[in-house]
Each structure stands twice: as structure tokens, then as C-alpha cells.
Short mmCIF file of C-alpha atoms in Angstrom, two decimals:
data_model
loop_
_atom_site.label_atom_id
_atom_site.label_comp_id
_atom_site.label_asym_id
_atom_site.label_seq_id
_atom_site.Cartn_x
_atom_site.Cartn_y
_atom_site.Cartn_z
CA UNK O 266 62.26 279.23 113.07
CA UNK O 267 63.02 275.71 112.00
CA UNK O 268 65.93 273.39 112.71
CA UNK O 269 66.22 270.67 110.08
CA UNK O 270 68.39 267.67 109.50
CA UNK O 271 68.10 266.41 105.97
CA UNK O 272 69.28 262.93 105.01
CA UNK O 273 72.34 263.07 107.22
CA UNK O 274 74.80 260.18 107.31
CA UNK O 275 77.74 260.04 109.64
CA UNK O 276 80.64 257.79 110.58
CA UNK O 277 83.68 258.81 112.60
CA UNK O 278 86.32 257.19 110.38
CA UNK O 279 85.99 256.08 106.79
CA UNK O 280 85.93 252.41 107.83
CA UNK O 281 84.10 253.00 111.10
CA UNK O 282 80.58 252.02 112.03
CA UNK O 283 77.81 253.87 110.24
CA UNK O 284 76.31 255.76 113.16
CA UNK O 285 73.63 257.75 111.36
CA UNK O 286 72.28 256.78 107.98
CA UNK O 287 70.02 258.97 105.92
CA UNK O 288 68.63 260.54 109.05
CA UNK O 289 66.05 263.32 108.85
CA UNK O 290 64.32 265.35 111.52
CA UNK O 291 62.68 268.73 111.62
CA UNK O 292 61.55 270.83 114.56
CA UNK O 293 60.18 274.27 115.36
CA UNK O 294 61.56 276.64 117.97
CA UNK O 295 58.33 276.30 119.92
CA UNK O 296 58.76 272.56 120.35
CA UNK O 297 60.41 270.49 123.02
CA UNK O 298 61.53 267.21 121.50
CA UNK O 299 62.57 264.23 123.61
CA UNK O 300 65.06 261.78 122.12
CA UNK O 301 65.48 258.27 123.48
CA UNK O 302 67.61 255.31 122.41
CA UNK O 303 69.91 252.81 124.08
CA UNK O 304 73.59 253.52 124.59
CA UNK O 305 75.64 253.52 121.38
CA UNK O 306 72.81 254.58 119.05
CA UNK O 307 74.43 257.88 118.22
CA UNK O 308 72.44 260.23 120.42
CA UNK O 309 75.46 262.27 121.42
CA UNK O 310 76.77 262.19 117.83
CA UNK O 311 73.46 263.58 116.65
CA UNK O 312 73.64 266.33 119.27
CA UNK O 313 77.15 267.24 118.17
CA UNK O 314 76.09 267.36 114.53
CA UNK O 315 73.13 269.57 115.38
CA UNK O 316 75.19 272.06 117.30
CA UNK O 317 77.97 272.29 114.74
CA UNK O 318 80.70 270.38 116.58
CA UNK O 319 80.75 267.75 113.82
CA UNK O 320 80.08 268.02 110.11
CA UNK O 321 77.94 265.38 108.41
CA UNK O 322 79.52 263.14 105.72
CA UNK O 323 76.36 263.49 103.67
CA UNK O 324 73.23 265.56 103.93
CA UNK O 325 72.76 268.95 105.52
CA UNK O 326 71.73 270.69 108.68
CA UNK O 327 69.65 273.82 108.17
CA UNK O 328 68.68 276.53 110.60
CA UNK O 329 65.94 278.78 109.28
CA UNK O 330 66.63 277.38 105.81
CA UNK O 331 70.34 278.28 105.87
CA UNK O 332 73.18 275.77 106.44
CA UNK O 333 74.24 275.85 110.08
CA UNK O 334 77.93 276.37 109.22
CA UNK O 335 77.13 279.57 107.31
CA UNK O 336 76.34 281.29 110.63
CA UNK O 337 79.34 283.38 111.65
CA UNK O 338 80.39 283.87 115.26
CA UNK O 339 78.05 282.71 118.00
CA UNK O 340 76.23 279.50 117.10
CA UNK O 341 72.46 279.86 117.68
CA UNK O 342 72.28 276.12 118.42
CA UNK O 343 73.94 275.47 121.77
CA UNK O 344 74.68 272.09 123.27
CA UNK O 345 74.94 271.12 126.91
CA UNK O 346 77.02 268.01 127.50
CA UNK O 347 76.41 264.97 129.62
CA UNK O 348 79.62 265.33 131.60
CA UNK O 349 80.11 268.94 132.71
CA UNK O 350 83.53 268.21 134.20
CA UNK O 351 84.88 267.90 130.66
CA UNK O 352 82.97 270.92 129.35
CA UNK O 353 84.64 273.62 131.43
CA UNK O 354 88.24 274.78 131.43
CA UNK O 355 89.84 273.10 134.47
CA UNK O 356 92.34 275.91 134.90
CA UNK O 357 89.91 278.81 135.10
CA UNK O 358 87.49 279.73 137.88
CA UNK O 359 83.84 279.28 136.93
CA UNK O 360 83.16 283.00 136.73
CA UNK O 361 85.20 282.84 133.51
CA UNK O 362 83.15 279.96 132.11
CA UNK O 363 80.04 282.11 132.33
CA UNK O 364 81.79 284.85 130.34
CA UNK O 365 82.28 282.40 127.47
CA UNK O 366 78.53 282.57 126.94
CA UNK O 367 76.61 285.31 125.20
CA UNK O 368 75.77 288.02 127.77
CA UNK O 369 74.20 285.73 130.31
CA UNK O 370 71.42 287.40 132.25
CA UNK O 371 71.44 287.59 136.03
CA UNK O 372 67.95 286.08 135.99
CA UNK O 373 69.25 282.87 134.36
CA UNK O 374 72.04 282.53 136.91
CA UNK O 375 69.62 282.98 139.80
CA UNK O 376 67.02 280.73 138.22
CA UNK O 377 69.52 277.89 137.99
CA UNK O 378 70.41 278.27 141.65
CA UNK O 379 74.04 279.27 141.12
CA UNK O 380 75.46 280.67 144.36
CA UNK O 381 77.64 283.83 144.16
CA UNK O 382 80.32 281.98 146.10
CA UNK O 383 80.83 279.47 143.25
CA UNK O 384 82.12 282.03 140.75
CA UNK O 385 85.56 282.15 142.32
CA UNK O 386 85.94 278.39 142.56
CA UNK O 387 87.68 276.00 140.17
CA UNK O 388 85.88 273.11 138.47
CA UNK O 389 87.49 270.48 140.74
CA UNK O 390 86.02 272.25 143.75
CA UNK O 391 82.42 271.86 142.62
CA UNK O 392 80.27 268.78 142.16
CA UNK O 393 78.94 267.58 138.83
CA UNK O 394 75.50 268.99 139.55
CA UNK O 395 76.88 272.39 140.41
CA UNK O 396 79.06 272.43 137.28
CA UNK O 397 76.09 271.45 135.16
CA UNK O 398 74.25 274.57 136.28
CA UNK O 399 77.15 276.65 134.93
CA UNK O 400 77.15 274.78 131.61
CA UNK O 401 73.42 275.41 131.30
CA UNK O 402 73.70 279.08 132.13
CA UNK O 403 76.54 279.46 129.61
CA UNK O 404 74.43 277.87 126.86
CA UNK O 405 71.45 280.13 127.53
CA UNK O 406 73.01 283.22 125.99
CA UNK O 407 71.14 286.06 124.32
CA UNK O 408 71.39 284.70 120.76
CA UNK O 409 70.59 281.05 121.56
CA UNK O 410 67.63 279.82 119.49
CA UNK O 411 67.90 276.09 120.04
CA UNK O 412 69.19 274.24 123.07
CA UNK O 413 70.41 270.66 122.82
CA UNK O 414 70.41 269.00 126.23
CA UNK O 415 72.30 265.71 126.14
CA UNK O 416 71.47 263.82 129.33
CA UNK O 417 71.91 266.94 131.39
CA UNK O 418 70.25 265.69 134.54
CA UNK O 419 71.71 262.20 134.94
CA UNK O 420 74.01 263.37 137.70
CA UNK O 421 71.43 265.42 139.57
CA UNK O 422 69.32 264.37 142.50
CA UNK O 423 65.56 264.31 142.07
CA UNK O 424 64.84 267.69 143.63
CA UNK O 425 67.55 269.48 141.67
CA UNK O 426 66.47 267.68 138.51
CA UNK O 427 62.92 268.86 138.98
CA UNK O 428 64.07 272.41 139.82
CA UNK O 429 66.31 272.69 136.77
CA UNK O 430 63.76 271.25 134.34
CA UNK O 431 60.99 273.48 135.65
CA UNK O 432 63.26 276.47 135.13
CA UNK O 433 64.39 275.32 131.67
CA UNK O 434 60.90 274.65 130.38
CA UNK O 435 59.72 278.06 131.57
CA UNK O 436 62.78 279.78 130.10
CA UNK O 437 62.60 278.17 126.65
CA UNK O 438 58.87 278.79 126.48
CA UNK O 439 59.29 282.46 127.34
CA UNK O 440 62.15 283.03 124.90
CA UNK O 441 60.82 280.68 122.22
CA UNK O 442 63.94 278.55 122.25
CA UNK O 443 63.57 275.09 120.72
CA UNK O 444 64.68 272.29 123.02
CA UNK O 445 65.96 268.82 122.27
CA UNK O 446 66.21 266.72 125.40
CA UNK O 447 68.08 263.43 125.34
CA UNK O 448 67.23 261.22 128.28
CA UNK O 449 67.07 257.60 129.34
CA UNK O 450 64.17 258.31 131.61
CA UNK O 451 60.86 257.99 129.74
CA UNK O 452 58.91 259.44 132.67
CA UNK O 453 61.06 262.55 132.59
CA UNK O 454 60.59 262.96 128.83
CA UNK O 455 56.83 262.68 129.32
CA UNK O 456 56.94 265.49 131.85
CA UNK O 457 59.19 267.82 129.87
CA UNK O 458 58.63 267.37 126.15
CA UNK O 459 55.91 268.12 123.63
CA UNK O 460 57.06 265.39 121.21
CA UNK O 461 58.91 262.10 121.62
CA UNK O 462 61.26 260.40 119.16
CA UNK O 463 62.77 256.97 119.59
CA UNK O 464 65.90 256.65 117.45
CA UNK O 465 65.46 252.89 117.37
CA UNK O 466 62.12 253.15 115.59
CA UNK O 467 63.45 255.69 113.09
CA UNK O 468 66.37 253.40 112.40
CA UNK O 469 64.12 250.45 111.65
CA UNK O 470 62.04 252.53 109.27
CA UNK O 471 65.17 253.54 107.37
CA UNK O 472 66.14 249.92 106.93
CA UNK J 144 94.82 251.45 138.98
CA UNK J 145 98.43 250.46 139.48
CA UNK J 146 100.11 247.77 137.47
CA UNK J 147 101.97 246.20 140.40
CA UNK J 148 103.09 242.65 140.14
CA UNK J 149 104.62 240.28 142.66
CA UNK J 150 101.59 238.80 144.33
CA UNK J 151 103.49 235.64 145.23
CA UNK J 152 101.85 232.42 146.31
CA UNK J 153 103.20 233.01 149.83
CA UNK J 154 101.23 236.13 150.42
CA UNK J 155 98.21 234.54 148.90
CA UNK J 156 98.40 231.69 151.39
CA UNK J 157 98.63 234.12 154.31
CA UNK J 158 95.64 235.89 152.99
CA UNK J 159 93.52 232.78 152.88
CA UNK J 160 94.43 232.06 156.54
CA UNK J 161 93.35 235.54 157.45
CA UNK J 162 90.25 235.03 155.44
CA UNK J 163 89.09 231.97 157.36
CA UNK J 164 89.56 233.84 160.61
CA UNK J 165 87.48 236.64 159.34
CA UNK J 166 84.80 234.37 158.02
CA UNK J 167 84.22 233.15 161.56
CA UNK J 168 83.84 236.71 162.74
CA UNK J 169 81.55 237.66 159.96
CA UNK J 170 78.61 235.66 161.24
CA UNK J 171 77.44 238.51 163.40
CA UNK J 172 79.58 241.49 162.44
CA UNK J 173 78.57 243.68 159.51
CA UNK J 174 81.01 243.76 156.61
CA UNK J 175 81.23 247.49 156.87
CA UNK J 176 80.17 249.71 159.69
CA UNK J 177 80.70 253.44 159.63
CA UNK J 178 80.01 255.41 162.78
CA UNK J 179 80.05 259.17 163.11
CA UNK J 180 82.25 259.62 160.09
CA UNK J 181 83.40 263.17 159.53
CA UNK J 182 85.64 264.48 156.77
CA UNK J 183 86.95 268.01 156.58
CA UNK J 184 89.27 269.79 154.22
CA UNK J 185 91.97 272.27 155.09
CA UNK J 186 92.00 275.15 152.67
CA UNK J 187 94.03 278.28 152.32
CA UNK J 188 91.73 281.22 152.66
CA UNK J 189 93.77 284.38 152.39
CA UNK J 190 97.54 284.19 152.26
CA UNK J 191 98.71 281.75 154.93
CA UNK J 192 95.39 281.74 156.75
CA UNK J 193 93.89 278.27 156.82
CA UNK J 194 90.26 277.30 157.20
CA UNK J 195 88.68 273.94 157.76
CA UNK J 196 85.78 272.88 155.56
CA UNK J 197 83.63 270.15 157.14
CA UNK J 198 82.14 268.29 154.17
CA UNK J 199 80.85 265.23 156.01
CA UNK J 200 79.75 265.90 159.58
CA UNK J 201 78.05 262.84 160.95
CA UNK J 202 77.55 259.83 158.77
CA UNK J 203 76.38 256.43 159.94
CA UNK J 204 75.82 253.45 157.73
CA UNK J 205 76.05 249.70 158.04
CA UNK J 206 76.38 247.04 155.35
CA UNK J 207 75.98 243.35 156.10
CA UNK J 208 77.14 240.47 153.94
CA UNK J 209 74.57 239.63 151.28
CA UNK J 210 73.02 243.04 151.56
CA UNK J 211 72.85 245.96 149.21
CA UNK J 212 72.64 249.38 150.79
CA UNK J 213 72.31 252.57 148.80
CA UNK J 214 73.49 255.90 150.11
CA UNK J 215 71.35 258.40 148.26
CA UNK J 216 72.16 262.07 148.37
CA UNK J 217 72.00 265.30 146.49
CA UNK J 218 74.86 266.20 144.18
CA UNK J 219 77.54 268.13 145.97
CA UNK J 220 76.74 266.59 149.32
CA UNK J 221 80.10 264.84 149.58
CA UNK J 222 78.92 261.33 148.87
CA UNK J 223 82.00 260.40 146.87
CA UNK J 224 84.19 261.33 149.81
CA UNK J 225 82.51 258.62 151.82
CA UNK J 226 83.85 256.06 149.34
CA UNK J 227 87.27 257.64 149.22
CA UNK J 228 87.34 257.77 153.00
CA UNK J 229 86.69 254.06 153.33
CA UNK J 230 89.24 253.22 150.63
CA UNK J 231 91.87 255.46 152.20
CA UNK J 232 92.37 257.52 149.08
CA UNK J 233 91.38 260.94 150.36
CA UNK J 234 93.53 263.85 149.22
CA UNK J 235 96.36 265.01 151.50
CA UNK J 236 94.47 268.00 152.87
CA UNK J 237 91.52 265.95 154.08
CA UNK J 238 91.02 264.93 157.68
CA UNK J 239 88.81 262.01 158.65
CA UNK J 240 87.18 261.30 162.01
CA UNK J 241 84.84 258.63 163.32
CA UNK J 242 85.18 254.89 163.19
CA UNK J 243 85.16 252.44 160.30
CA UNK J 244 85.04 248.72 160.98
CA UNK J 245 85.42 246.00 158.38
CA UNK J 246 84.22 242.50 159.34
CA UNK J 247 84.24 243.47 163.00
CA UNK J 248 87.77 244.85 163.03
CA UNK J 249 88.79 248.45 162.76
CA UNK J 250 89.87 249.42 159.28
CA UNK J 251 93.15 251.17 159.81
CA UNK J 252 95.29 252.79 157.15
CA UNK J 253 97.70 249.87 156.80
CA UNK J 254 94.89 247.34 156.61
CA UNK J 255 92.97 249.05 153.85
CA UNK J 256 96.16 249.26 151.80
CA UNK J 257 96.34 245.47 151.84
CA UNK J 258 92.67 244.89 151.21
CA UNK J 259 91.74 247.43 148.59
CA UNK J 260 91.59 246.13 145.08
CA UNK J 261 91.23 242.59 146.42
CA UNK J 262 88.61 242.18 149.17
CA UNK J 263 87.36 245.73 149.03
CA UNK J 264 86.87 247.21 145.61
CA UNK J 265 85.75 250.61 144.47
CA UNK J 266 83.97 251.27 141.22
CA UNK J 267 84.74 254.93 140.63
CA UNK J 268 82.34 257.61 139.53
CA UNK J 269 83.92 258.90 136.38
CA UNK J 270 85.84 257.55 133.43
CA UNK J 271 88.40 260.19 134.37
CA UNK J 272 89.66 257.61 136.91
CA UNK J 273 90.94 255.41 134.08
CA UNK J 274 94.44 255.84 132.77
CA UNK J 275 93.92 257.61 129.44
CA UNK J 276 97.19 256.28 128.00
CA UNK J 277 96.58 252.59 128.70
CA UNK J 278 94.48 250.22 126.68
CA UNK J 279 91.33 248.91 128.37
CA UNK J 280 92.29 245.21 128.46
CA UNK J 281 95.69 245.51 130.17
CA UNK J 282 94.29 248.21 132.41
CA UNK J 283 91.59 246.00 133.87
CA UNK J 284 93.92 243.01 134.10
CA UNK J 285 96.39 245.34 135.83
CA UNK J 286 99.03 244.36 133.35
CA UNK J 287 98.66 240.64 133.94
CA UNK J 288 99.18 238.59 130.81
CA UNK J 289 98.15 235.26 132.35
CA UNK J 290 95.74 233.21 130.27
CA UNK J 291 93.48 232.91 133.28
CA UNK J 292 93.13 236.66 133.66
CA UNK J 293 92.48 237.04 129.95
CA UNK J 294 89.80 234.37 130.03
CA UNK J 295 88.14 235.89 133.04
CA UNK J 296 88.08 239.33 131.49
CA UNK J 297 86.57 237.96 128.31
CA UNK J 298 83.82 236.34 130.37
CA UNK J 299 83.09 239.58 132.17
CA UNK J 300 82.98 241.49 128.89
CA UNK J 301 80.50 239.00 127.49
CA UNK J 302 78.29 239.57 130.49
CA UNK J 303 78.23 243.29 129.80
CA UNK J 304 77.86 242.89 126.05
CA UNK J 305 81.25 244.42 125.39
CA UNK J 306 83.05 243.36 122.26
CA UNK J 307 86.37 241.52 122.68
CA UNK J 308 87.90 244.27 120.53
CA UNK J 309 87.22 246.77 123.33
CA UNK J 310 90.29 245.40 125.14
CA UNK J 311 92.44 246.98 122.46
CA UNK J 312 90.85 250.42 122.72
CA UNK J 313 91.80 253.44 124.78
CA UNK J 314 89.25 254.99 127.16
CA UNK J 315 88.55 257.97 124.89
CA UNK J 316 87.46 255.68 122.05
CA UNK J 317 84.43 254.33 123.91
CA UNK J 318 80.96 255.77 124.20
CA UNK J 319 79.84 257.01 127.62
CA UNK J 320 77.79 253.92 128.34
CA UNK J 321 80.53 251.52 127.26
CA UNK J 322 83.04 253.28 129.47
CA UNK J 323 80.76 252.82 132.41
CA UNK J 324 80.47 249.11 131.77
CA UNK J 325 84.25 248.90 131.59
CA UNK J 326 84.47 250.51 135.03
CA UNK J 327 82.04 247.99 136.47
CA UNK J 328 84.11 245.19 134.95
CA UNK J 329 87.09 246.27 137.04
CA UNK J 330 85.23 245.26 140.21
CA UNK J 331 84.62 241.72 139.03
CA UNK J 332 88.24 240.77 138.35
CA UNK J 333 88.68 239.73 142.00
CA UNK J 334 86.21 238.08 144.36
CA UNK J 335 85.40 241.01 146.60
CA UNK J 336 83.70 240.91 150.01
CA UNK J 337 82.83 244.55 149.94
CA UNK J 338 82.01 246.46 146.80
CA UNK J 339 81.68 250.21 146.95
CA UNK J 340 80.17 251.66 143.83
CA UNK J 341 80.33 255.41 143.43
CA UNK J 342 77.59 256.59 141.04
CA UNK J 343 77.79 253.45 138.89
CA UNK J 344 74.98 254.26 136.48
CA UNK J 345 74.66 257.82 135.18
CA UNK J 346 74.66 257.93 131.40
CA UNK J 347 73.55 254.35 131.03
CA UNK J 348 70.21 253.73 129.42
CA UNK J 349 67.58 252.38 131.71
CA UNK J 350 67.90 248.76 130.58
CA UNK J 351 71.70 248.70 130.95
CA UNK J 352 71.56 250.65 134.21
CA UNK J 353 69.15 248.12 135.64
CA UNK J 354 71.37 245.30 134.43
CA UNK J 355 74.43 246.95 135.98
CA UNK J 356 72.58 247.32 139.25
CA UNK J 357 71.43 243.73 138.92
CA UNK J 358 75.07 242.66 138.66
CA UNK J 359 75.81 244.45 141.93
CA UNK J 360 72.74 242.75 143.33
CA UNK J 361 74.19 239.42 142.18
CA UNK J 362 77.41 240.17 144.06
CA UNK J 363 75.31 240.83 147.15
CA UNK J 364 73.35 237.62 146.67
CA UNK J 365 76.67 235.77 146.46
CA UNK J 366 77.46 237.07 149.94
CA UNK J 367 79.36 240.29 149.41
CA UNK J 368 78.29 243.52 151.05
CA UNK J 369 77.47 246.13 148.46
CA UNK J 370 77.40 249.84 149.15
CA UNK J 371 76.11 251.89 146.26
CA UNK J 372 76.54 255.64 146.41
CA UNK J 373 74.10 257.32 144.11
CA UNK J 374 71.82 260.26 143.51
CA UNK J 375 69.42 258.04 141.59
CA UNK J 376 66.83 257.12 144.15
CA UNK J 377 64.51 255.58 141.57
CA UNK J 378 67.09 253.07 140.44
CA UNK J 379 68.26 252.36 143.99
CA UNK J 380 64.69 251.53 144.98
CA UNK J 381 64.57 248.79 142.37
CA UNK J 382 67.54 246.80 143.61
CA UNK J 383 68.67 247.80 147.09
CA UNK J 384 67.53 246.43 150.46
CA UNK J 385 67.94 249.60 152.44
CA UNK J 386 68.36 253.27 151.61
CA UNK J 387 70.37 255.76 153.63
CA UNK J 388 69.44 259.31 152.71
CA UNK J 389 72.30 261.76 152.88
CA UNK J 390 71.82 265.52 153.12
CA UNK J 391 74.37 268.29 153.74
CA UNK J 392 76.96 266.08 155.38
CA UNK J 393 74.73 263.87 157.49
CA UNK J 394 72.56 260.81 157.06
CA UNK J 395 69.05 262.07 157.75
CA UNK J 396 67.15 258.83 157.34
CA UNK J 397 67.70 255.12 156.96
CA UNK J 398 64.69 253.27 155.62
CA UNK J 399 63.84 249.98 154.00
CA UNK J 400 62.93 250.04 150.33
CA UNK J 401 59.32 249.14 151.21
CA UNK J 402 58.98 252.38 153.17
CA UNK J 403 59.29 254.27 149.89
CA UNK J 404 56.05 252.90 148.50
CA UNK J 405 54.04 255.61 150.23
CA UNK J 406 54.96 259.07 151.38
CA UNK J 407 53.41 258.46 154.80
CA UNK J 408 55.74 255.59 155.68
CA UNK J 409 58.79 257.82 155.22
CA UNK J 410 60.14 259.72 158.19
CA UNK J 411 62.22 262.77 157.30
CA UNK J 412 60.77 265.84 155.49
CA UNK J 413 63.70 265.79 153.04
CA UNK J 414 63.03 262.18 152.10
CA UNK J 415 59.40 263.09 151.56
CA UNK J 416 60.43 265.99 149.33
CA UNK J 417 62.58 263.58 147.30
CA UNK J 418 59.62 261.26 146.96
CA UNK J 419 57.40 264.04 145.61
CA UNK J 420 60.10 265.15 143.13
CA UNK J 421 60.01 261.82 141.29
CA UNK J 422 58.47 262.26 137.84
CA UNK J 423 55.90 259.55 138.64
CA UNK J 424 54.88 261.16 141.93
CA UNK J 425 54.18 264.63 140.59
CA UNK J 426 57.61 266.08 139.69
CA UNK J 427 57.21 268.75 142.41
CA UNK J 428 60.21 270.54 143.78
CA UNK J 429 61.00 272.53 146.88
CA UNK J 430 62.79 275.87 146.75
CA UNK J 431 66.39 276.47 147.64
CA UNK J 432 69.57 274.48 147.47
CA UNK J 433 71.43 272.37 149.90
CA UNK J 434 73.36 274.69 152.26
CA UNK J 435 77.03 275.09 151.47
CA UNK J 436 79.26 273.55 154.14
CA UNK J 437 80.75 276.93 155.05
CA UNK J 438 77.42 278.28 156.24
CA UNK J 439 75.55 275.32 157.62
CA UNK J 440 72.81 276.21 160.09
CA UNK J 441 73.20 274.91 163.63
CA UNK J 442 71.01 271.97 164.44
CA UNK J 443 69.00 270.51 161.58
CA UNK J 444 70.64 271.22 158.22
CA UNK J 445 67.31 270.92 156.40
CA UNK J 446 65.64 273.54 158.63
CA UNK J 447 65.80 276.46 156.13
CA UNK J 448 63.80 274.47 153.56
CA UNK J 449 61.55 272.60 155.96
CA UNK J 450 57.86 273.51 156.24
CA UNK J 451 57.61 272.11 159.78
CA UNK J 452 60.67 273.84 161.17
CA UNK J 453 60.45 275.35 164.66
CA UNK J 454 62.73 276.94 167.26
CA UNK J 455 63.63 273.58 168.78
CA UNK J 456 65.16 272.44 165.46
CA UNK J 457 68.19 274.64 166.10
CA UNK J 458 69.43 272.37 168.88
CA UNK J 459 71.28 269.07 168.79
CA UNK J 460 69.35 266.43 166.86
CA UNK J 461 69.80 262.75 167.61
CA UNK J 462 69.77 259.96 165.08
CA UNK J 463 67.02 257.81 166.53
CA UNK J 464 64.96 254.78 165.68
CA UNK J 465 61.42 255.43 164.48
CA UNK J 466 59.15 252.70 163.10
CA UNK J 467 62.04 250.34 162.39
CA UNK J 468 64.10 252.92 160.51
CA UNK J 469 66.43 255.66 161.63
CA UNK J 470 65.77 259.36 161.37
CA UNK J 471 67.47 262.61 162.34
CA UNK J 472 64.41 264.78 162.92
CA UNK J 473 62.79 265.65 166.22
CA UNK J 474 59.29 265.76 164.75
CA UNK J 475 59.26 262.35 163.14
CA UNK J 476 57.07 259.84 164.91
#
């Protein structure tokens, strides 16, 4: 299965800055692609476009040859956000957040180190790292084919970061889920990904 | 961030008198000294039944003027509470014990109220601490319209490569990295003696993160004490003088940055595990998670994950000096 971005351009408002211009990228579901670029280069925008949260002004995003927005119901491309505290409903206990996902397996929950005690707690009662484990579990539903990880481990300590990435790499390999990892840490990308892309270089080529 | 006015010249004069007194004291006293800090929360368990949740049990750390100390700990270990405890902004159901001294004098509730935002500043962890309904410029200037404040802010923005137009934006209109730089700017509006930065760099790209840390370093080099609370050991190692490693409510090791060059010069098994988990040192991890405060083991809190754990680790463990650093492990030598 292939995830493709074809000649996508995007700006938030009609007079706003051109964030992506004629951007193209293609990846297989067996790949793990690492994206790097400085702040403000549109990494998060790209992630949102890829997972269907935003629609491109021009160009198209294809999953398996079909436009992404033609998929009804559960989106096979799932995104995990940089700041988990904004990605969960503050008024519901975290057990409910897990139910928003697509039949999350017990194995995933255990693999991410989620403690049974956390299910009854509210988002303000958990730390960023603990919340991020829930966001990850929620995104790893049964029908997920691509996972977009936007700076998911910036708030984690080194041991947890290593634990979570080891689990994720094993999980996506086993289930043949394509992974896009956005990170500022080049050493981490080297450890995790099979291919590296620097948005800055792509940008220069386009100009 | 309140928009209070009325900082008359009178009070400013008093402050400068106080300041000179304190400057004399500062020669030998650390800017900030925290001894045996403990913070616990009162929670309702079932119905009216209350339980106490000890999040920080025994925390010691010292920051001298001109020094940058990083408290490095796992997420969920209660690091942020340390900052809130010092600033006196803990929630109503929190209870703090231990002793905090600022420039040799105890930092009582009334005193911190006067000092915070002026001599002691906190750079918060999340952009959620900004007022979402207030534009960035007035928010950082705390509503001041004085030309001086405007000029100063513009200078700070230039330093962080923020456009002057950012002053007219609301927090939600900025990218994650820009928001972070705005938060750091808030610390520089006054001339602080103690800067506490709570996770100042997640979401910044490496170059900007290093520059942000370098700005904190600059504040330290100008004489302020800087306490950075972070999970990012790699970044802390690049700029800090000393590292205090925090695990499950206690400081388990205090080491100089040089000690982190080799695994052998470190003292605590947890610190060594952190070292091995760095991508450049093998990206290895150890099993398990940090114990939840409700079911902490007695004695050493790292015992369940420690390969060298023995029966004697269940007893009281002192924070002692080993090879010029401090460690809370009976086996370290």
C-alpha cells in the first residue's frame, strides 16, 4: 500500500504564508520515514494534511491510489500530536479516550506501559508522557495503515523514549503499518527510520 | 500573568535597598537551596474519605549565582511541582514540607509573593499557561504601554528571531516553536536573580533549543542562578554545570556534567540506565516504568528495576557524597 502526496500546496488563509508549495512525497507501508526541518517549516501542517485534518489548496493526497477523503468512517492514516494534553478530552477519564480508537488490543496497551490505574484518571492528573502513551494506543487501532508521529517523544525521558520507540518499530513492522516520524533529533531518526527526508532540501529543490 | 499596575517609585526604592542587603549575603549563600522538599496532594478517594498522595518525597538541590543546574527526571515524576513549590503557586490541595532558602534567607509565602515575576521568574512548561484571549505583546509587557517596555520587548524578540508582528497575535496563531520562544521572552522582561525554567525546550528544533538554552546560560553567566527542569538530559549536558537526577519523588544523584562522559564515572544505577538509553550510547532501555506514588516500595524507589538490588536496599537510604557528587544508593562507591 502506498501513501502519496502529489504536488500539494497549502496556505492557511488566502493571503497567508505559502507553507507548502508543489510538495510531493511517496512512501510504502513497509517504510519508516523520518522528517526533519526547523520550526515553522510546515512539518505539523504536512502531518495534518496527510491524516486528513486539513485539505490541500492544490494537489492531492492518495492512499492506495484513492483520494484520502474518499475513505468513509475510520481514517486509515492516524496522527499522533506533539502535545497530548490538547489531544484528549479534558472532561473524560482516559479509559474513554482509548474507546475513541478502533478496537485497541490489550497487547498494545501493555506494550506501551499503560498502567490499569490510569484508565480512571482525568487528563490533568497524568503527565505529558503518560498521556502520550494513551494517544499512541488510540492511534494504533485495527484499521490503521499509516501512523504519523509528530514529535511524539519530545516530552519523554530517555528511557521511556527508547521503550516507546522500540515498541512502535516492532509493532509497525509486524502489522506492516507505514510510519512517518517527525523529530528534531537526528540521532533518534537514524535509530528509528529506514529513510530520511529534510524538508529544507526539498524546498530548495522546488525553488 | 497578571496585568497589575501600580509599581510606584517608592516601592522600587525599597526594593533596591533590600537588594543591596541581599547582595552582601549572596557572597557565600546559594541563590536557591532546597532541603528535604516534600509535596503531597490530598485527594478524595471514596465519598468523604481522603488520601494523601506524596508526589515529591525528598528533594535536595542547590543553585548558586552564576550557575546553571538542571534537574533531570522522567516524565510524571513531579518535576514541575518543584518549580510550582518554589514559586508558591501550588494548587490548594497540595501540602509542602522541607525548607527553601533564597539568598540565605528562608523563602516564606509572603516573600515569594513580592519576589516572583521580578527577582524570581518562572518560564512555564506549556503554552497553556498563556492567556488565550490576550495578544502576545501586551501579555509579555503585562499591560504596560511605556515606550521603554515596548523597546525592551522588541529587543528580546529580535534576539529570538520573532517578528515584530508577533506582538499583535494571539497565542493560538503561533507555531509550537514560536510559542516556546515567546514564553522564554517573558523571563527576560525583568532582571531576574533566579530563573526557573520548566521544560523550556520541547518542540524546538535542535538549533533553536540550543540557542534557548544558551540564553539561559547567558543569564547564568551574568550572575543569575538558573534552575532548568527538564527531561532532556542530552540538551542539559550541553549547557548546564551540574545535573540533579530525579526519580520517583527523590533526587537520586547529583553529578557534574563531566561525570556524564563515561558510564563508569556515574554513580546511581538509574543514571547509568539513562546514559545507555541515549541514541548515541546504544538506545538501550530497561523494563518497567517508574513506580506510581501510591505504591512506592520502601527504601530505594529504583529497587524493582535495579539489577544490583539486594535485601539491604529496602531500608533507609542516605543521600551521601561519593567521588565529589551526591548519590542515594548504598552500593555506589
